Short mmCIF file of N, CA and C in Angstrom, two decimals:
data_model
loop_
_atom_site.label_atom_id
_atom_site.label_comp_id
_atom_site.label_asym_id
_atom_site.label_seq_id
_atom_site.Cartn_x
_atom_site.Cartn_y
_atom_site.Cartn_z
N MET A 1 -40.35 -63.69 14.75
CA MET A 1 -39.61 -62.61 14.16
C MET A 1 -39.08 -63.08 12.79
N SER A 2 -39.01 -62.16 11.84
CA SER A 2 -38.60 -62.51 10.48
C SER A 2 -37.09 -62.74 10.38
N ALA A 3 -36.68 -63.45 9.33
CA ALA A 3 -35.26 -63.72 9.09
C ALA A 3 -34.44 -62.44 8.93
N PRO A 4 -34.92 -61.44 8.17
CA PRO A 4 -34.12 -60.21 8.05
C PRO A 4 -33.87 -59.53 9.40
N ILE A 5 -34.89 -59.46 10.25
CA ILE A 5 -34.74 -58.81 11.55
C ILE A 5 -33.84 -59.63 12.47
N THR A 6 -34.06 -60.93 12.52
CA THR A 6 -33.24 -61.80 13.36
C THR A 6 -31.78 -61.71 12.97
N ASN A 7 -31.49 -61.77 11.68
CA ASN A 7 -30.12 -61.70 11.19
C ASN A 7 -29.48 -60.35 11.54
N LEU A 8 -30.20 -59.26 11.31
CA LEU A 8 -29.67 -57.93 11.60
C LEU A 8 -29.40 -57.77 13.09
N GLN A 9 -30.34 -58.15 13.92
CA GLN A 9 -30.17 -57.98 15.37
C GLN A 9 -29.00 -58.81 15.89
N ALA A 10 -28.83 -60.02 15.36
CA ALA A 10 -27.69 -60.85 15.78
C ALA A 10 -26.37 -60.20 15.39
N ALA A 11 -26.30 -59.65 14.18
CA ALA A 11 -25.08 -58.98 13.73
C ALA A 11 -24.81 -57.73 14.57
N GLN A 12 -25.85 -56.97 14.88
CA GLN A 12 -25.68 -55.77 15.71
C GLN A 12 -25.16 -56.13 17.10
N ARG A 13 -25.73 -57.18 17.70
CA ARG A 13 -25.26 -57.61 19.03
C ARG A 13 -23.78 -58.01 18.98
N ASP A 14 -23.42 -58.80 17.96
CA ASP A 14 -22.04 -59.24 17.82
C ASP A 14 -21.11 -58.05 17.63
N ALA A 15 -21.50 -57.13 16.78
CA ALA A 15 -20.66 -55.96 16.49
C ALA A 15 -20.47 -55.09 17.72
N ILE A 16 -21.53 -54.86 18.46
CA ILE A 16 -21.45 -54.01 19.65
C ILE A 16 -20.58 -54.66 20.73
N MET A 17 -20.68 -55.97 20.87
CA MET A 17 -19.89 -56.67 21.88
C MET A 17 -18.41 -56.69 21.54
N ASN A 18 -18.06 -56.69 20.26
CA ASN A 18 -16.68 -56.89 19.86
C ASN A 18 -15.96 -55.67 19.30
N ARG A 19 -16.65 -54.56 19.15
CA ARG A 19 -15.99 -53.39 18.56
C ARG A 19 -15.13 -52.67 19.60
N PRO A 20 -14.00 -52.14 19.16
CA PRO A 20 -13.17 -51.36 20.08
C PRO A 20 -13.80 -50.01 20.39
N ALA A 21 -13.41 -49.40 21.49
CA ALA A 21 -13.96 -48.10 21.88
C ALA A 21 -13.49 -46.99 20.95
N VAL A 22 -12.26 -47.09 20.46
CA VAL A 22 -11.71 -46.10 19.55
C VAL A 22 -11.73 -46.67 18.14
N ASN A 23 -12.19 -45.86 17.19
CA ASN A 23 -12.32 -46.29 15.79
C ASN A 23 -13.18 -47.55 15.67
N GLY A 24 -14.26 -47.60 16.42
CA GLY A 24 -15.12 -48.77 16.43
C GLY A 24 -16.03 -48.90 15.22
N PHE A 25 -16.35 -47.78 14.55
CA PHE A 25 -17.31 -47.85 13.45
C PHE A 25 -16.90 -48.82 12.35
N PRO A 26 -15.64 -48.83 11.87
CA PRO A 26 -15.31 -49.78 10.81
C PRO A 26 -15.55 -51.24 11.21
N HIS A 27 -15.38 -51.55 12.49
CA HIS A 27 -15.63 -52.92 12.97
C HIS A 27 -17.12 -53.23 12.94
N LEU A 28 -17.93 -52.28 13.38
CA LEU A 28 -19.38 -52.43 13.30
C LEU A 28 -19.81 -52.62 11.86
N ALA A 29 -19.32 -51.77 10.98
CA ALA A 29 -19.71 -51.83 9.57
C ALA A 29 -19.30 -53.15 8.93
N GLU A 30 -18.11 -53.64 9.23
CA GLU A 30 -17.65 -54.90 8.63
C GLU A 30 -18.47 -56.08 9.14
N THR A 31 -18.83 -56.07 10.41
CA THR A 31 -19.68 -57.14 10.94
C THR A 31 -21.03 -57.13 10.24
N LEU A 32 -21.62 -55.95 10.06
CA LEU A 32 -22.90 -55.85 9.35
C LEU A 32 -22.76 -56.28 7.89
N ARG A 33 -21.67 -55.87 7.24
CA ARG A 33 -21.45 -56.24 5.83
C ARG A 33 -21.38 -57.76 5.69
N ARG A 34 -20.66 -58.40 6.58
CA ARG A 34 -20.52 -59.86 6.51
C ARG A 34 -21.84 -60.57 6.81
N ALA A 35 -22.76 -59.87 7.47
CA ALA A 35 -24.09 -60.42 7.75
C ALA A 35 -25.08 -60.11 6.63
N GLY A 36 -24.60 -59.49 5.55
CA GLY A 36 -25.46 -59.25 4.40
C GLY A 36 -26.07 -57.87 4.31
N VAL A 37 -25.65 -56.93 5.16
CA VAL A 37 -26.15 -55.56 5.05
C VAL A 37 -25.35 -54.86 3.95
N ARG A 38 -26.06 -54.25 3.01
CA ARG A 38 -25.40 -53.58 1.89
C ARG A 38 -25.35 -52.07 2.08
N THR A 39 -26.45 -51.48 2.53
CA THR A 39 -26.47 -50.05 2.83
C THR A 39 -27.25 -49.83 4.11
N ASN A 40 -26.95 -48.71 4.75
CA ASN A 40 -27.65 -48.30 5.96
C ASN A 40 -27.87 -46.80 5.85
N THR A 41 -29.13 -46.39 5.81
CA THR A 41 -29.47 -44.97 5.69
C THR A 41 -30.11 -44.50 6.99
N TRP A 42 -29.58 -43.39 7.52
CA TRP A 42 -30.13 -42.78 8.73
C TRP A 42 -30.75 -41.44 8.38
N TRP A 43 -31.95 -41.19 8.92
CA TRP A 43 -32.61 -39.89 8.77
C TRP A 43 -32.57 -39.19 10.12
N LEU A 44 -31.96 -38.02 10.13
CA LEU A 44 -31.87 -37.20 11.34
C LEU A 44 -32.83 -36.03 11.18
N PRO A 45 -33.46 -35.57 12.18
CA PRO A 45 -33.34 -35.96 13.58
C PRO A 45 -34.31 -37.08 13.98
N ALA A 46 -34.98 -37.71 13.01
CA ALA A 46 -35.98 -38.73 13.34
C ALA A 46 -35.37 -39.98 13.97
N MET A 47 -34.07 -40.19 13.74
CA MET A 47 -33.38 -41.40 14.21
C MET A 47 -34.04 -42.65 13.63
N GLN A 48 -34.39 -42.55 12.37
CA GLN A 48 -34.96 -43.67 11.63
C GLN A 48 -33.86 -44.23 10.73
N SER A 49 -33.73 -45.54 10.72
CA SER A 49 -32.65 -46.18 9.99
C SER A 49 -33.19 -47.30 9.12
N LEU A 50 -32.76 -47.31 7.86
CA LEU A 50 -33.13 -48.36 6.91
C LEU A 50 -31.90 -49.19 6.60
N TYR A 51 -31.99 -50.48 6.84
CA TYR A 51 -30.92 -51.43 6.50
C TYR A 51 -31.38 -52.20 5.28
N GLU A 52 -30.64 -52.10 4.20
CA GLU A 52 -30.92 -52.89 3.00
C GLU A 52 -30.00 -54.10 3.06
N THR A 53 -30.62 -55.29 3.21
CA THR A 53 -29.84 -56.51 3.43
C THR A 53 -30.14 -57.56 2.37
N ASP A 54 -29.29 -58.57 2.34
CA ASP A 54 -29.50 -59.69 1.43
C ASP A 54 -30.78 -60.45 1.78
N TYR A 55 -31.27 -60.32 3.00
CA TYR A 55 -32.47 -61.02 3.45
C TYR A 55 -33.73 -60.19 3.30
N GLY A 56 -33.57 -58.92 2.98
CA GLY A 56 -34.69 -58.01 2.84
C GLY A 56 -34.46 -56.75 3.65
N PRO A 57 -35.22 -55.69 3.36
CA PRO A 57 -35.03 -54.42 4.06
C PRO A 57 -35.61 -54.46 5.48
N VAL A 58 -34.93 -53.75 6.38
CA VAL A 58 -35.38 -53.64 7.76
C VAL A 58 -35.34 -52.17 8.16
N LEU A 59 -36.43 -51.69 8.74
CA LEU A 59 -36.51 -50.31 9.21
C LEU A 59 -36.48 -50.31 10.73
N ASP A 60 -35.67 -49.43 11.30
CA ASP A 60 -35.55 -49.31 12.75
C ASP A 60 -35.88 -47.87 13.13
N GLN A 61 -36.90 -47.70 13.95
CA GLN A 61 -37.30 -46.37 14.41
C GLN A 61 -36.79 -46.17 15.82
N GLY A 62 -35.79 -45.30 15.97
CA GLY A 62 -35.26 -44.97 17.28
C GLY A 62 -36.00 -43.80 17.90
N VAL A 63 -35.50 -43.34 19.04
CA VAL A 63 -36.08 -42.18 19.73
C VAL A 63 -35.59 -40.92 19.02
N PRO A 64 -36.50 -40.09 18.52
CA PRO A 64 -36.09 -38.88 17.79
C PRO A 64 -35.23 -37.94 18.64
N LEU A 65 -34.41 -37.17 17.94
CA LEU A 65 -33.54 -36.19 18.60
C LEU A 65 -34.30 -34.94 19.02
N ILE A 66 -35.41 -34.65 18.33
CA ILE A 66 -36.20 -33.46 18.64
C ILE A 66 -37.66 -33.85 18.81
N ASP A 67 -38.41 -32.96 19.40
CA ASP A 67 -39.84 -33.16 19.58
C ASP A 67 -40.53 -31.93 19.02
N GLY A 68 -41.46 -32.12 18.11
CA GLY A 68 -42.19 -30.98 17.55
C GLY A 68 -41.50 -30.39 16.34
N VAL A 69 -41.64 -29.08 16.20
CA VAL A 69 -41.15 -28.35 15.03
C VAL A 69 -39.79 -27.74 15.35
N ALA A 70 -38.88 -27.78 14.37
CA ALA A 70 -37.55 -27.19 14.57
C ALA A 70 -37.04 -26.61 13.26
N GLU A 71 -36.22 -25.59 13.37
CA GLU A 71 -35.53 -25.07 12.20
C GLU A 71 -34.42 -26.05 11.84
N VAL A 72 -34.14 -26.16 10.54
CA VAL A 72 -33.07 -27.03 10.07
C VAL A 72 -31.76 -26.25 10.12
N PRO A 73 -30.77 -26.76 10.83
CA PRO A 73 -29.49 -26.06 10.88
C PRO A 73 -28.82 -26.00 9.51
N ALA A 74 -28.03 -24.97 9.29
CA ALA A 74 -27.24 -24.87 8.06
C ALA A 74 -26.18 -25.97 8.06
N PHE A 75 -25.85 -26.45 6.87
CA PHE A 75 -24.82 -27.49 6.74
C PHE A 75 -23.46 -26.90 7.08
N ASP A 76 -22.80 -27.49 8.06
CA ASP A 76 -21.52 -26.99 8.55
C ASP A 76 -20.52 -28.14 8.53
N ARG A 77 -19.75 -28.20 7.44
CA ARG A 77 -18.80 -29.30 7.25
C ARG A 77 -17.79 -29.37 8.40
N THR A 78 -17.30 -28.23 8.84
CA THR A 78 -16.31 -28.22 9.92
C THR A 78 -16.88 -28.83 11.19
N ALA A 79 -18.10 -28.46 11.54
CA ALA A 79 -18.74 -29.02 12.73
C ALA A 79 -18.99 -30.52 12.56
N LEU A 80 -19.35 -30.94 11.35
CA LEU A 80 -19.57 -32.37 11.09
C LEU A 80 -18.27 -33.14 11.26
N VAL A 81 -17.20 -32.65 10.68
CA VAL A 81 -15.90 -33.33 10.80
C VAL A 81 -15.47 -33.39 12.27
N THR A 82 -15.70 -32.33 13.01
CA THR A 82 -15.39 -32.33 14.45
C THR A 82 -16.18 -33.42 15.16
N ALA A 83 -17.47 -33.56 14.84
CA ALA A 83 -18.31 -34.61 15.43
C ALA A 83 -17.80 -35.99 15.05
N LEU A 84 -17.41 -36.16 13.79
CA LEU A 84 -16.88 -37.45 13.33
C LEU A 84 -15.60 -37.82 14.07
N ARG A 85 -14.69 -36.87 14.20
CA ARG A 85 -13.41 -37.15 14.87
C ARG A 85 -13.62 -37.46 16.35
N ALA A 86 -14.53 -36.77 17.00
CA ALA A 86 -14.83 -37.07 18.41
C ALA A 86 -15.40 -38.48 18.54
N ASP A 87 -16.28 -38.86 17.62
CA ASP A 87 -16.85 -40.21 17.65
C ASP A 87 -15.77 -41.25 17.38
N GLN A 88 -14.92 -41.00 16.39
CA GLN A 88 -13.85 -41.94 16.06
C GLN A 88 -12.87 -42.11 17.22
N ALA A 89 -12.71 -41.08 18.02
CA ALA A 89 -11.81 -41.14 19.18
C ALA A 89 -12.47 -41.80 20.39
N GLY A 90 -13.73 -42.20 20.25
CA GLY A 90 -14.44 -42.84 21.35
C GLY A 90 -14.92 -41.88 22.41
N GLN A 91 -15.05 -40.60 22.05
CA GLN A 91 -15.42 -39.57 23.02
C GLN A 91 -16.92 -39.34 23.12
N THR A 92 -17.71 -39.95 22.23
CA THR A 92 -19.16 -39.73 22.24
C THR A 92 -19.90 -41.05 22.08
N SER A 93 -21.12 -41.06 22.57
CA SER A 93 -22.02 -42.18 22.29
C SER A 93 -22.59 -41.99 20.88
N PHE A 94 -23.25 -43.01 20.36
CA PHE A 94 -23.84 -42.85 19.03
C PHE A 94 -24.88 -41.74 19.04
N ARG A 95 -25.71 -41.69 20.07
CA ARG A 95 -26.74 -40.65 20.13
C ARG A 95 -26.12 -39.25 20.18
N GLU A 96 -25.03 -39.10 20.93
CA GLU A 96 -24.34 -37.81 20.97
C GLU A 96 -23.78 -37.44 19.60
N PHE A 97 -23.22 -38.44 18.91
CA PHE A 97 -22.73 -38.19 17.55
C PHE A 97 -23.87 -37.76 16.64
N ALA A 98 -24.99 -38.49 16.69
CA ALA A 98 -26.13 -38.16 15.82
C ALA A 98 -26.64 -36.75 16.11
N ALA A 99 -26.70 -36.37 17.37
CA ALA A 99 -27.15 -35.02 17.73
C ALA A 99 -26.19 -33.97 17.21
N ALA A 100 -24.89 -34.23 17.30
CA ALA A 100 -23.90 -33.28 16.78
C ALA A 100 -23.98 -33.18 15.26
N ALA A 101 -24.21 -34.31 14.59
CA ALA A 101 -24.37 -34.29 13.13
C ALA A 101 -25.61 -33.48 12.74
N TRP A 102 -26.70 -33.66 13.48
CA TRP A 102 -27.92 -32.88 13.23
C TRP A 102 -27.64 -31.38 13.40
N ARG A 103 -26.96 -31.02 14.49
CA ARG A 103 -26.63 -29.61 14.72
C ARG A 103 -25.72 -29.06 13.62
N ALA A 104 -24.97 -29.96 12.96
CA ALA A 104 -24.10 -29.57 11.84
C ALA A 104 -24.87 -29.54 10.52
N GLY A 105 -26.19 -29.73 10.57
CA GLY A 105 -27.02 -29.62 9.38
C GLY A 105 -27.20 -30.90 8.59
N VAL A 106 -26.86 -32.04 9.17
CA VAL A 106 -27.04 -33.32 8.47
C VAL A 106 -28.49 -33.76 8.62
N LEU A 107 -29.15 -33.96 7.48
CA LEU A 107 -30.53 -34.45 7.47
C LEU A 107 -30.58 -35.97 7.35
N ARG A 108 -29.60 -36.52 6.64
CA ARG A 108 -29.51 -37.98 6.51
C ARG A 108 -28.08 -38.32 6.15
N TYR A 109 -27.75 -39.59 6.39
CA TYR A 109 -26.47 -40.08 5.89
C TYR A 109 -26.63 -41.52 5.46
N VAL A 110 -25.79 -41.91 4.50
CA VAL A 110 -25.86 -43.24 3.90
C VAL A 110 -24.51 -43.92 4.07
N VAL A 111 -24.54 -45.11 4.64
CA VAL A 111 -23.34 -45.93 4.76
C VAL A 111 -23.42 -46.98 3.66
N ASP A 112 -22.46 -46.97 2.76
CA ASP A 112 -22.33 -47.96 1.69
C ASP A 112 -21.29 -48.96 2.18
N LEU A 113 -21.75 -50.11 2.65
CA LEU A 113 -20.85 -51.08 3.27
C LEU A 113 -19.98 -51.81 2.27
N GLU A 114 -20.39 -51.88 1.03
CA GLU A 114 -19.56 -52.52 0.00
C GLU A 114 -18.37 -51.64 -0.37
N ASN A 115 -18.61 -50.34 -0.51
CA ASN A 115 -17.55 -49.41 -0.92
C ASN A 115 -16.89 -48.70 0.26
N ARG A 116 -17.35 -49.02 1.46
CA ARG A 116 -16.80 -48.46 2.70
C ARG A 116 -16.80 -46.93 2.69
N THR A 117 -17.98 -46.37 2.44
CA THR A 117 -18.13 -44.91 2.46
C THR A 117 -19.32 -44.52 3.33
N CYS A 118 -19.22 -43.31 3.89
CA CYS A 118 -20.34 -42.67 4.58
C CYS A 118 -20.53 -41.32 3.90
N THR A 119 -21.74 -41.06 3.42
CA THR A 119 -22.04 -39.79 2.78
C THR A 119 -23.11 -39.09 3.60
N TYR A 120 -22.83 -37.85 3.97
CA TYR A 120 -23.69 -37.04 4.82
C TYR A 120 -24.34 -35.97 3.95
N PHE A 121 -25.66 -35.79 4.09
CA PHE A 121 -26.43 -34.89 3.25
C PHE A 121 -27.09 -33.80 4.08
N GLY A 122 -26.94 -32.56 3.62
CA GLY A 122 -27.66 -31.43 4.18
C GLY A 122 -28.66 -30.94 3.14
N LEU A 123 -29.20 -29.76 3.35
CA LEU A 123 -30.11 -29.16 2.38
C LEU A 123 -29.36 -28.76 1.11
N HIS A 124 -30.10 -28.62 0.02
CA HIS A 124 -29.59 -28.05 -1.23
C HIS A 124 -28.39 -28.82 -1.77
N ASP A 125 -28.46 -30.15 -1.73
CA ASP A 125 -27.42 -31.01 -2.31
C ASP A 125 -26.05 -30.84 -1.65
N GLN A 126 -26.00 -30.35 -0.45
CA GLN A 126 -24.72 -30.25 0.25
C GLN A 126 -24.36 -31.62 0.79
N THR A 127 -23.14 -32.06 0.53
CA THR A 127 -22.71 -33.39 0.97
C THR A 127 -21.28 -33.36 1.49
N TYR A 128 -20.99 -34.36 2.28
CA TYR A 128 -19.63 -34.64 2.72
C TYR A 128 -19.50 -36.15 2.76
N MET A 129 -18.42 -36.69 2.17
CA MET A 129 -18.23 -38.13 2.11
C MET A 129 -16.87 -38.50 2.67
N GLU A 130 -16.85 -39.59 3.42
CA GLU A 130 -15.60 -40.14 3.93
C GLU A 130 -15.55 -41.63 3.63
N HIS A 131 -14.34 -42.11 3.38
CA HIS A 131 -14.08 -43.55 3.31
C HIS A 131 -13.68 -44.00 4.72
N TYR A 132 -13.99 -45.24 5.05
CA TYR A 132 -13.52 -45.77 6.32
C TYR A 132 -12.68 -47.01 6.05
N ALA A 133 -11.83 -47.36 6.99
CA ALA A 133 -10.85 -48.43 6.82
C ALA A 133 -11.52 -49.80 6.74
N ALA A 134 -10.90 -50.67 5.97
CA ALA A 134 -11.28 -52.08 5.96
C ALA A 134 -10.60 -52.73 7.16
N VAL A 135 -11.36 -53.49 7.92
CA VAL A 135 -10.83 -54.14 9.13
C VAL A 135 -11.36 -55.56 9.24
N GLU A 136 -10.72 -56.34 10.08
CA GLU A 136 -11.27 -57.62 10.49
C GLU A 136 -12.20 -57.33 11.67
N PRO A 137 -13.44 -57.83 11.65
CA PRO A 137 -14.39 -57.46 12.69
C PRO A 137 -13.98 -57.88 14.10
N SER A 138 -13.06 -58.81 14.22
CA SER A 138 -12.64 -59.24 15.56
C SER A 138 -11.68 -58.25 16.20
N GLY A 139 -11.34 -57.17 15.48
CA GLY A 139 -10.42 -56.17 16.02
C GLY A 139 -9.03 -56.33 15.48
N GLY A 140 -8.87 -57.10 14.40
CA GLY A 140 -7.56 -57.30 13.80
C GLY A 140 -7.09 -56.09 13.01
N ALA A 141 -6.00 -56.27 12.33
CA ALA A 141 -5.40 -55.19 11.53
C ALA A 141 -6.23 -54.90 10.30
N PRO A 142 -6.09 -53.69 9.75
CA PRO A 142 -6.81 -53.34 8.52
C PRO A 142 -6.50 -54.32 7.39
N THR A 143 -7.51 -54.54 6.54
CA THR A 143 -7.35 -55.37 5.36
C THR A 143 -7.47 -54.48 4.14
N SER A 144 -7.38 -55.08 2.97
CA SER A 144 -7.42 -54.26 1.74
C SER A 144 -8.76 -53.68 1.45
#
């Protein structure tokens, strides 16, 4: 296995084992950032993810959310924010969050780990961006 894949998978394992159930995403993101991941782009509903890392790019193809042909939902910021808050509260799995984001019209989203932002994209340049907290990956208090 290549160095980029080995490094990414080790960071993902560490992050998943140590992240809290509530507000776990910032801990996952910080663990990945410290492992050299700079951006992470997800394409919905394909569940395809590109990690741009210091070691090289890594593509991960997950199980798609849909099979066959589907209409693209309209971008619904309110539904997206509802999905985000449910995920942040630990009420959904990642796959459930991704499905809710897709139903809210999200075609892709980009996590910028350096600037601690997630930007969600729908059709026709529709976007929604959130900042997430800086944290210590071990579950400590927020940092600057």
